[in-house]
XYZ file of C-alpha atoms in Angstrom:
287
model
C 114.559 93.558 88.881
C 113.338 90.571 90.957
C 114.782 89.902 94.388
C 116.775 86.857 93.280
C 118.487 88.913 90.538
C 120.033 91.332 93.040
C 123.681 90.659 93.804
C 124.111 89.501 97.407
C 126.840 90.883 99.633
C 128.265 88.083 101.733
C 129.124 89.047 105.325
C 131.444 87.053 107.544
C 132.316 89.587 110.220
C 129.682 90.055 112.943
C 131.182 93.487 113.682
C 130.530 94.719 110.148
C 129.062 98.253 110.621
C 126.685 97.697 107.683
C 124.779 95.212 109.879
C 124.176 97.616 112.752
C 120.391 97.647 112.193
C 120.224 93.930 113.023
C 122.399 93.797 116.099
C 120.925 92.523 119.405
C 117.296 92.730 118.306
C 116.036 91.364 121.619
C 116.669 94.793 123.130
C 115.116 96.890 124.513
C 112.890 94.378 126.335
C 110.326 97.071 127.200
C 109.438 97.599 123.537
C 109.710 101.374 123.967
C 111.955 102.746 121.251
C 112.832 106.418 121.225
C 114.569 108.271 118.444
C 115.284 105.329 116.131
C 115.167 106.049 112.419
C 114.450 102.488 111.358
C 112.470 99.385 112.273
C 113.138 95.699 111.615
C 110.760 92.973 110.471
C 111.437 89.252 110.742
C 110.336 86.219 108.775
C 109.595 85.638 105.115
C 105.958 86.779 105.287
C 106.716 90.145 106.897
C 109.660 90.745 104.573
C 107.305 90.062 101.672
C 104.756 92.538 103.014
C 107.476 95.122 103.534
C 108.588 94.713 99.916
C 104.996 95.362 98.814
C 104.648 98.447 101.035
C 105.690 102.058 100.436
C 108.294 102.039 103.227
C 111.834 102.832 102.036
C 113.850 99.664 102.739
C 117.348 100.188 104.088
C 118.549 96.608 103.579
C 117.715 92.925 103.925
C 119.667 90.244 105.752
C 119.015 86.655 104.700
C 120.301 83.238 105.566
C 122.715 81.867 102.998
C 121.105 79.531 100.491
C 117.458 80.570 100.893
C 115.310 80.763 97.759
C 114.473 84.382 96.888
C 112.863 83.707 93.493
C 109.246 83.913 94.710
C 109.682 87.144 96.683
C 108.151 90.381 95.302
C 110.413 92.715 93.373
C 111.583 95.693 95.451
C 110.204 99.077 94.410
C 113.535 100.830 94.904
C 117.197 99.733 94.785
C 117.940 97.363 97.649
C 121.049 96.001 99.358
C 120.909 92.346 100.436
C 123.367 90.924 102.941
C 123.887 87.191 103.446
C 125.166 85.207 106.449
C 125.098 81.659 107.730
C 122.216 80.656 110.004
C 124.559 80.455 112.991
C 126.021 83.897 112.356
C 122.590 85.418 111.819
C 121.301 84.025 115.117
C 124.371 85.258 116.967
C 124.060 88.730 115.461
C 120.329 89.166 116.073
C 120.198 87.370 119.416
C 117.234 85.119 118.536
C 116.233 82.488 115.978
C 112.557 83.188 115.193
C 113.320 84.978 111.928
C 113.564 81.771 109.856
C 116.443 83.326 107.952
C 114.749 86.565 106.881
C 115.256 90.064 108.312
C 114.734 93.483 106.764
C 115.243 97.048 107.941
C 113.108 99.955 106.755
C 112.914 103.694 107.267
C 110.660 104.514 110.168
C 107.829 106.964 109.379
C 107.668 110.281 111.193
C 105.169 110.583 114.024
C 102.104 112.730 113.368
C 100.898 115.354 115.781
C 97.314 115.347 116.969
C 96.716 118.497 114.933
C 96.988 116.287 111.834
C 94.325 113.838 113.015
C 91.487 113.475 110.515
C 88.244 112.202 112.124
C 87.343 108.705 110.953
C 84.314 106.548 111.734
C 86.276 104.560 114.345
C 89.870 105.026 115.493
C 91.831 103.403 118.328
C 93.792 105.026 121.166
C 96.287 103.163 123.362
C 97.082 104.586 126.803
C 99.787 102.912 128.859
C 99.717 99.586 126.993
C 102.855 97.858 128.225
C 102.876 94.502 126.411
C 104.182 94.246 122.853
C 102.020 91.230 122.048
C 98.886 93.074 123.170
C 99.763 96.019 120.943
C 100.415 93.713 117.990
C 97.166 91.836 118.547
C 95.131 95.049 118.759
C 96.665 96.371 115.547
C 95.880 93.104 113.772
C 92.257 93.299 114.940
C 92.051 96.977 113.992
C 93.201 96.168 110.468
C 90.644 93.372 110.227
C 87.813 95.783 111.077
C 88.962 98.561 108.763
C 90.456 100.838 111.432
C 93.512 102.716 110.176
C 94.217 105.493 112.720
C 96.007 104.799 116.011
C 96.581 107.355 118.768
C 99.317 106.500 121.302
C 100.591 108.045 124.511
C 104.256 108.098 125.512
C 103.888 105.120 127.870
C 102.580 102.634 125.315
C 105.052 100.320 123.613
C 106.204 100.997 120.090
C 103.961 99.483 117.374
C 107.101 99.164 115.235
C 108.892 97.052 117.837
C 109.888 93.719 116.350
C 107.568 91.660 118.525
C 104.532 93.912 118.074
C 105.145 93.903 114.335
C 105.347 90.101 114.294
C 102.140 89.590 116.294
C 100.305 92.134 114.122
C 101.308 90.086 111.032
C 102.512 93.321 109.475
C 99.267 95.220 110.162
C 101.372 97.755 112.056
C 102.704 98.886 108.669
C 99.197 99.774 107.445
C 98.328 102.256 110.205
C 98.713 106.018 110.599
C 99.985 106.960 114.065
C 99.378 110.066 116.183
C 101.191 110.904 119.402
C 99.522 112.040 122.635
C 102.117 114.033 124.599
C 99.516 114.634 127.336
C 96.544 112.275 127.352
C 93.799 114.360 128.987
C 94.605 117.419 126.885
C 94.632 115.223 123.787
C 91.245 113.715 124.631
C 89.806 117.215 125.072
C 91.303 118.375 121.790
C 89.841 115.440 119.861
C 86.399 116.017 121.332
C 86.514 119.754 120.683
C 86.904 118.875 117.010
C 83.798 116.685 116.890
C 85.187 113.247 117.728
C 83.681 111.268 120.621
C 86.174 109.478 122.865
C 84.925 106.193 124.351
C 86.733 104.986 127.477
C 86.776 101.205 127.926
C 86.256 100.874 131.692
C 84.425 98.924 134.406
C 83.346 101.953 136.438
C 79.787 102.131 137.755
C 78.824 104.868 135.305
C 79.913 102.862 132.259
C 77.303 101.345 129.952
C 77.472 98.122 127.972
C 78.505 98.409 124.347
C 74.971 97.389 123.326
C 73.455 100.145 125.469
C 75.872 102.694 124.077
C 75.037 101.814 120.478
C 71.299 102.043 121.162
C 71.206 105.119 123.373
C 73.728 107.389 121.715
C 73.116 106.731 118.001
C 76.589 105.389 117.414
C 77.684 106.103 113.877
C 76.413 109.668 113.696
C 79.772 111.020 114.896
C 83.358 109.787 114.509
C 84.742 108.091 117.615
C 87.994 106.965 119.192
C 87.998 103.824 121.334
C 90.396 104.434 124.255
C 92.024 101.325 125.786
C 94.090 101.444 128.985
C 96.881 99.593 130.738
C 96.628 95.820 131.150
C 96.656 95.938 134.952
C 95.453 99.397 135.935
C 93.123 100.345 133.104
C 92.608 103.992 132.218
C 93.437 106.762 134.704
C 90.302 108.274 136.217
C 91.112 111.676 134.742
C 91.135 110.128 131.270
C 87.864 108.313 131.889
C 86.141 111.457 133.157
C 87.197 113.462 130.119
C 85.946 110.893 127.622
C 82.431 111.653 126.392
C 81.271 108.064 127.023
C 82.412 105.150 129.199
C 81.688 101.681 127.823
C 82.194 98.084 128.893
C 81.581 94.532 127.706
C 78.721 92.927 129.625
C 79.703 89.622 131.246
C 77.135 86.845 131.372
C 76.260 85.494 134.827
C 77.097 81.930 135.830
C 74.491 79.445 137.012
C 74.973 80.711 140.570
C 74.285 84.314 139.610
C 77.341 86.575 139.477
C 79.705 86.604 136.476
C 82.839 84.533 136.978
C 85.012 87.368 135.580
C 84.628 91.127 135.352
C 87.046 91.779 132.479
C 88.971 90.322 129.554
C 92.534 90.606 128.323
C 92.920 94.092 126.867
C 93.580 92.892 123.325
C 90.562 90.558 123.429
C 88.358 93.327 124.827
C 89.597 95.759 122.182
C 88.808 93.275 119.411
C 85.246 92.759 120.683
C 84.634 96.489 121.058
C 86.142 97.341 117.665
C 84.005 94.675 116.021
C 80.894 96.098 117.665
C 81.740 99.712 116.876
C 82.435 99.042 113.194
C 79.335 96.976 112.411
C 76.372 98.608 110.693
C 73.843 100.221 113.009
C 70.429 98.585 113.096
C 67.190 100.650 112.789
C 66.312 99.976 116.459
C 69.494 101.628 117.777
C 67.962 105.065 118.088
C 66.374 105.342 121.519
C 67.729 107.907 124.002
C 68.414 106.869 127.629
C 66.132 109.759 128.615
């Protein structure tokens, strides 16, 4: 059955308990959700991608009068609620949805014991900005990275804003939780995965040097990105097998103008470099 053939349930009461998933979606502002069983996507494009995914959809909420005929058919029975644009904005608390919202069953978190080494994975430690998380997930998807390791301090990749910035890439990832970061780093490395700390410390090497000296590609790795302002804790850096950085070009007066980039930009550059094919010259040891 196509989406436009499903009978719509018209809602007039903002207190209708069936709409609880969509109430006050601006909160919590931190983006850290704990214990929720669902997540919400906004906008026609993300609703379309959700319909095409394997996530069980709880319901959809659409603006009255919108054309649903070109939307994908849902894979399972689906309830669609309908409201006026004004009511929808009042219920959700914002107006960026363009008349489309959907709620889906949130996947269970995976423990680190379920982590399967991949060529390149991404770890987020203390990432506090939802847009940065969304941007990194979008870049990860673009470079074929599908495994994300997160600590308790990083914002939720299923938060509405992170989901929007990721353009739905957050729905394509497999997530693993790090209850304790240093112990998790040690566990990953004990199982044959190299952890690479993105850092500006004196003992870090440029990404080009790392690829050449350490035969990148011979072992699976996890790129570890830290907090926007404080970076990675020293204990985390010291327990990672390698510490890498992006070399900054000097200005005409000598020193580089900047020493670092926005964390999502840096992550994109590093992920691009780590996922490209190794050249024959990248085989010389630093010794």
